[in-house]
Amino acid sequence: QVTLKESGPVLVKPTETLTLTCTVSGFSFSNARMGVSWIRQPPGKALEWLGNIYSSDGESYSTALKSRLTISKDTSKSQVVLTLTNVDPLDTATYFCARIDRWLGDFDYWGLGILVTVSS
Amino acid sequence: EIVLTQSPGTLSLSPGEGATLSCRASQSVSSGYFAWYQHKPGQAPRLLIYDTSRRATGIPDRFTGGGSGTDFTLTISRLEPEDFAVYFCQHYGSSPTFGQGTRLEIK
C-alpha cells in the first residue's frame, strides 16, 4: 500500500525558510518510473505544481519558484524534503506531496496535505 | 504554459442524476497526459482517470473520461452520495498544470 504523509511547521514568518517533509511508504525510491512531487493550493485557488524528484535524473522545478525552491531526498528514511526560502504571505497554502508516474503523467497517490500559513 | 479552465465552477445535482464536467485547455494538448481527480475535505486527492479515458484502480465504471485537443470531459452517471466532491483536471506537459476545480454539490 502506497502512502505519503506531509509534516512540518504550520506557521512560518515572512522571510523565513519553510522546510516540509514527505514520508513515503509502499514504493521504492529506486523505481525510475516513479517520482515524488510537491504541489500546493492557496486558499480558494487552483493547485500549483512546485517540482519533482526522481531516483535517477534529479529534480525539476516550477519556473516561478525555481530561485527559492529545493527538493531533496533521503532514501534511507524514505523522505522527500521541500525547502522554500524567503517565504511571503502569498506562499500560504496547503502543501501536498504526491507520487508521480512519469510514463503516464499523473499523480496516482497523494498525501493529506498540510496547511502552512505565512504570517508575522 | 497551458491553462486549464474548468466549467461549471459549481454543479448542483441530485443523487441518481448524471453529471458532465468540462475542462478546456488554452491550446491543444496530448490526450495521453490528461487526468481527473476527486478531492473531498480532509482527504487526499484521488486519481480517477488517467490517459484521458482510463479509469484508475478501483474506480467504478460510472466515471468516464473523454475528449481530445482542447476539450476534455468527465462524466459521472447515476450520482451516488459519495460522489459529491471537488473535481479537478490535470495535464502533464512541460510542467504539470491543474484546472481550478468544479464543486459538485447536492441539490
Short mmCIF file of C-alpha atoms in Angstrom, two decimals:
data_model
loop_
_atom_site.label_atom_id
_atom_site.label_comp_id
_atom_site.label_asym_id
_atom_site.label_seq_id
_atom_site.Cartn_x
_atom_site.Cartn_y
_atom_site.Cartn_z
CA GLN A 1 0.00 0.00 0.00
CA VAL A 2 1.45 3.32 -1.10
CA THR A 3 1.18 6.16 1.40
CA LEU A 4 2.61 9.65 1.60
CA LYS A 5 2.47 11.97 4.60
CA GLU A 6 3.48 15.61 4.85
CA SER A 7 4.92 17.09 8.03
CA GLY A 8 6.40 20.37 9.12
CA PRO A 9 5.51 23.74 10.63
CA VAL A 10 2.02 25.16 10.19
CA LEU A 11 3.12 28.76 10.81
CA VAL A 12 6.14 30.47 9.32
CA LYS A 13 7.17 34.12 9.46
CA PRO A 14 7.81 36.18 6.33
CA THR A 15 11.41 35.96 5.05
CA GLU A 16 11.98 32.68 6.88
CA THR A 17 12.70 29.32 5.25
CA LEU A 18 9.95 26.71 5.05
CA THR A 19 11.00 23.07 5.30
CA LEU A 20 8.44 20.32 4.75
CA THR A 21 9.00 16.58 4.79
CA CYS A 22 7.13 13.94 2.84
CA THR A 23 7.48 10.46 4.30
CA VAL A 24 6.60 7.74 1.83
CA SER A 25 5.97 4.04 2.12
CA GLY A 26 4.93 1.24 -0.17
CA PHE A 27 7.19 2.07 -3.08
CA SER A 28 10.89 2.25 -3.76
CA PHE A 29 12.79 5.45 -4.44
CA SER A 30 14.93 3.42 -6.83
CA ASN A 31 11.99 2.98 -9.18
CA ALA A 32 12.99 5.04 -12.19
CA ARG A 33 9.42 5.44 -13.37
CA MET A 34 8.02 6.94 -10.19
CA GLY A 35 8.96 10.16 -8.51
CA VAL A 36 7.64 12.43 -5.79
CA SER A 37 6.16 15.84 -6.46
CA TRP A 38 5.23 18.79 -4.31
CA ILE A 39 2.02 20.59 -5.16
CA ARG A 40 0.32 23.42 -3.29
CA GLN A 41 -3.10 25.02 -3.18
CA PRO A 42 -3.52 28.56 -1.85
CA PRO A 43 -6.90 29.14 -0.17
CA GLY A 44 -9.60 29.39 -2.81
CA LYS A 45 -7.20 28.92 -5.68
CA ALA A 46 -6.11 26.20 -8.06
CA LEU A 47 -3.46 23.59 -7.42
CA GLU A 48 0.06 24.63 -8.39
CA TRP A 49 2.81 22.14 -9.21
CA LEU A 50 6.06 23.06 -7.49
CA GLY A 51 8.55 20.39 -8.50
CA ASN A 52 9.53 16.74 -8.85
CA ILE A 53 12.33 14.48 -7.77
CA TYR A 54 13.17 11.13 -9.31
CA SER A 55 15.68 8.46 -8.41
CA SER A 56 17.89 8.83 -11.43
CA ASP A 57 17.65 12.17 -13.19
CA GLY A 58 17.34 14.56 -10.32
CA GLU A 59 14.89 17.37 -9.82
CA SER A 60 12.75 19.71 -11.87
CA TYR A 61 11.11 22.89 -10.61
CA SER A 62 8.39 25.33 -11.41
CA THR A 63 9.86 28.28 -13.27
CA ALA A 64 8.08 30.68 -10.93
CA LEU A 65 9.68 29.23 -7.79
CA LYS A 66 12.95 27.85 -9.10
CA SER A 67 15.08 30.52 -7.43
CA ARG A 68 13.64 29.79 -3.95
CA LEU A 69 12.85 26.09 -4.06
CA THR A 70 14.91 22.98 -3.41
CA ILE A 71 13.62 19.42 -3.36
CA SER A 72 15.86 16.69 -2.00
CA LYS A 73 15.52 13.13 -0.82
CA ASP A 74 16.83 10.92 1.95
CA THR A 75 16.49 7.42 0.59
CA SER A 76 17.44 5.77 3.89
CA LYS A 77 14.49 7.48 5.60
CA SER A 78 12.12 7.27 2.60
CA GLN A 79 11.66 11.02 2.80
CA VAL A 80 11.47 13.86 0.31
CA VAL A 81 12.16 17.34 1.63
CA LEU A 82 10.90 20.67 0.29
CA THR A 83 12.82 23.80 1.18
CA LEU A 84 11.35 27.17 0.24
CA THR A 85 13.38 30.22 1.15
CA ASN A 86 12.33 33.79 1.84
CA VAL A 87 8.63 32.96 2.23
CA ASP A 88 5.90 35.54 1.76
CA PRO A 89 2.23 35.58 2.81
CA LEU A 90 1.48 34.59 -0.81
CA ASP A 91 3.13 31.24 -0.01
CA THR A 92 0.27 30.47 2.39
CA ALA A 93 -1.24 27.26 1.05
CA THR A 94 -1.98 23.62 1.65
CA TYR A 95 1.11 21.74 0.55
CA PHE A 96 0.72 18.22 -0.84
CA CYS A 97 3.24 15.61 -1.80
CA ALA A 98 2.21 13.07 -4.39
CA ARG A 99 3.71 10.20 -6.31
CA ILE A 100 4.11 11.00 -10.00
CA ASP A 101 4.16 8.42 -12.75
CA ARG A 102 6.38 9.88 -15.44
CA TRP A 103 5.18 7.44 -18.09
CA LEU A 104 1.51 8.31 -17.64
CA GLY A 105 1.95 11.89 -16.45
CA ASP A 106 -0.38 11.56 -13.49
CA PHE A 107 -0.24 11.73 -9.69
CA ASP A 108 -1.54 8.37 -8.54
CA TYR A 109 -1.14 8.74 -4.76
CA TRP A 110 -1.33 11.86 -2.63
CA GLY A 111 -0.81 12.82 0.96
CA LEU A 112 -3.49 14.56 3.01
CA GLY A 113 -1.66 17.86 2.75
CA ILE A 114 -0.50 20.33 5.36
CA LEU A 115 -1.79 23.88 5.66
CA VAL A 116 1.09 26.30 6.06
CA THR A 117 0.37 29.92 6.97
CA VAL A 118 2.96 32.63 6.41
CA SER A 119 2.32 35.44 8.84
CA SER A 120 4.18 37.58 11.30
CA GLU B 1 2.23 27.47 -20.09
CA ILE B 2 -1.04 25.71 -20.80
CA VAL B 3 -4.00 26.99 -18.79
CA LEU B 4 -6.83 24.61 -17.92
CA THR B 5 -10.26 26.15 -17.38
CA GLN B 6 -12.98 24.04 -15.79
CA SER B 7 -16.71 24.59 -16.06
CA PRO B 8 -19.01 24.96 -14.39
CA GLY B 9 -17.48 26.23 -11.18
CA THR B 10 -20.27 24.63 -9.17
CA LEU B 11 -22.73 21.97 -10.25
CA SER B 12 -25.80 21.26 -8.14
CA LEU B 13 -27.42 17.90 -8.80
CA SER B 14 -29.34 15.18 -7.02
CA PRO B 15 -28.25 11.61 -6.37
CA GLY B 16 -29.17 9.41 -9.29
CA GLU B 17 -28.69 12.17 -11.86
CA GLY B 18 -25.83 12.34 -14.35
CA ALA B 19 -23.06 14.95 -14.33
CA THR B 20 -20.80 16.29 -17.06
CA LEU B 21 -17.75 18.28 -16.06
CA SER B 22 -15.66 20.14 -18.61
CA CYS B 23 -12.03 21.13 -18.82
CA ARG B 24 -10.76 23.32 -21.64
CA ALA B 25 -7.07 23.78 -22.41
CA SER B 26 -5.69 27.07 -23.71
CA GLN B 27 -4.03 25.15 -26.55
CA SER B 28 -4.24 21.67 -27.97
CA VAL B 29 -2.67 19.09 -25.68
CA SER B 30 -1.71 15.46 -25.88
CA SER B 31 -4.59 13.31 -24.67
CA GLY B 32 -2.04 10.84 -23.42
CA TYR B 33 -1.26 13.00 -20.44
CA PHE B 34 -4.66 14.13 -19.20
CA ALA B 35 -6.11 13.16 -15.83
CA TRP B 36 -9.03 13.81 -13.47
CA TYR B 37 -9.05 13.75 -9.69
CA GLN B 38 -11.64 13.80 -6.92
CA HIS B 39 -10.98 15.70 -3.72
CA LYS B 40 -13.07 15.61 -0.57
CA PRO B 41 -12.44 17.79 2.50
CA GLY B 42 -9.91 16.27 4.86
CA GLN B 43 -8.95 13.55 2.41
CA ALA B 44 -6.13 13.07 -0.05
CA PRO B 45 -6.98 13.80 -3.68
CA ARG B 46 -7.85 10.63 -5.54
CA LEU B 47 -6.87 9.80 -9.11
CA LEU B 48 -9.98 8.87 -11.09
CA ILE B 49 -9.00 8.96 -14.75
CA TYR B 50 -5.63 8.94 -16.49
CA ASP B 51 -4.61 8.94 -20.13
CA THR B 52 -7.87 10.87 -20.78
CA SER B 53 -10.17 7.86 -20.52
CA ARG B 54 -8.60 5.09 -18.47
CA ARG B 55 -10.05 4.51 -15.03
CA ALA B 56 -7.61 4.21 -12.15
CA THR B 57 -7.61 1.12 -9.99
CA GLY B 58 -10.84 0.68 -8.06
CA ILE B 59 -12.74 3.50 -9.79
CA PRO B 60 -16.32 2.47 -10.61
CA ASP B 61 -17.44 2.44 -14.23
CA ARG B 62 -19.92 5.26 -13.66
CA PHE B 63 -16.90 7.56 -14.09
CA THR B 64 -15.98 8.13 -17.75
CA GLY B 65 -13.34 10.40 -19.17
CA GLY B 66 -13.09 11.60 -22.75
CA GLY B 67 -12.04 14.35 -25.10
CA SER B 68 -9.16 15.47 -27.24
CA GLY B 69 -7.39 18.58 -28.43
CA THR B 70 -8.56 21.36 -26.15
CA ASP B 71 -11.79 19.92 -24.75
CA PHE B 72 -11.99 17.17 -22.16
CA THR B 73 -14.88 15.87 -20.09
CA LEU B 74 -15.55 13.79 -17.02
CA THR B 75 -18.95 12.17 -16.98
CA ILE B 76 -20.48 10.65 -13.87
CA SER B 77 -23.59 8.63 -14.48
CA ARG B 78 -26.04 7.90 -11.67
CA LEU B 79 -24.55 10.07 -8.96
CA GLU B 80 -24.02 8.35 -5.63
CA PRO B 81 -23.92 10.31 -2.33
CA GLU B 82 -20.17 9.75 -2.08
CA ASP B 83 -19.57 11.41 -5.48
CA PHE B 84 -20.26 14.91 -4.18
CA ALA B 85 -16.83 16.49 -4.01
CA VAL B 86 -14.46 18.80 -5.89
CA TYR B 87 -13.11 17.52 -9.20
CA PHE B 88 -10.08 18.87 -10.98
CA CYS B 89 -8.36 18.15 -14.24
CA GLN B 90 -4.63 17.99 -14.88
CA HIS B 91 -2.31 17.94 -17.85
CA TYR B 92 1.31 16.83 -17.87
CA GLY B 93 3.20 18.91 -20.38
CA SER B 94 6.49 20.70 -19.94
CA SER B 95 5.25 21.15 -16.39
CA PRO B 96 2.06 19.80 -14.85
CA THR B 97 -0.91 22.16 -14.71
CA PHE B 98 -4.28 21.90 -13.00
CA GLY B 99 -7.73 23.29 -13.54
CA GLN B 100 -9.29 25.37 -10.81
CA GLY B 101 -11.85 22.70 -9.95
CA THR B 102 -15.58 22.05 -10.20
CA ARG B 103 -17.53 21.66 -6.99
CA LEU B 104 -20.24 19.03 -7.32
CA GLU B 105 -22.81 19.65 -4.61
CA ILE B 106 -26.06 18.04 -3.58
CA LYS B 107 -29.11 19.91 -4.81
#
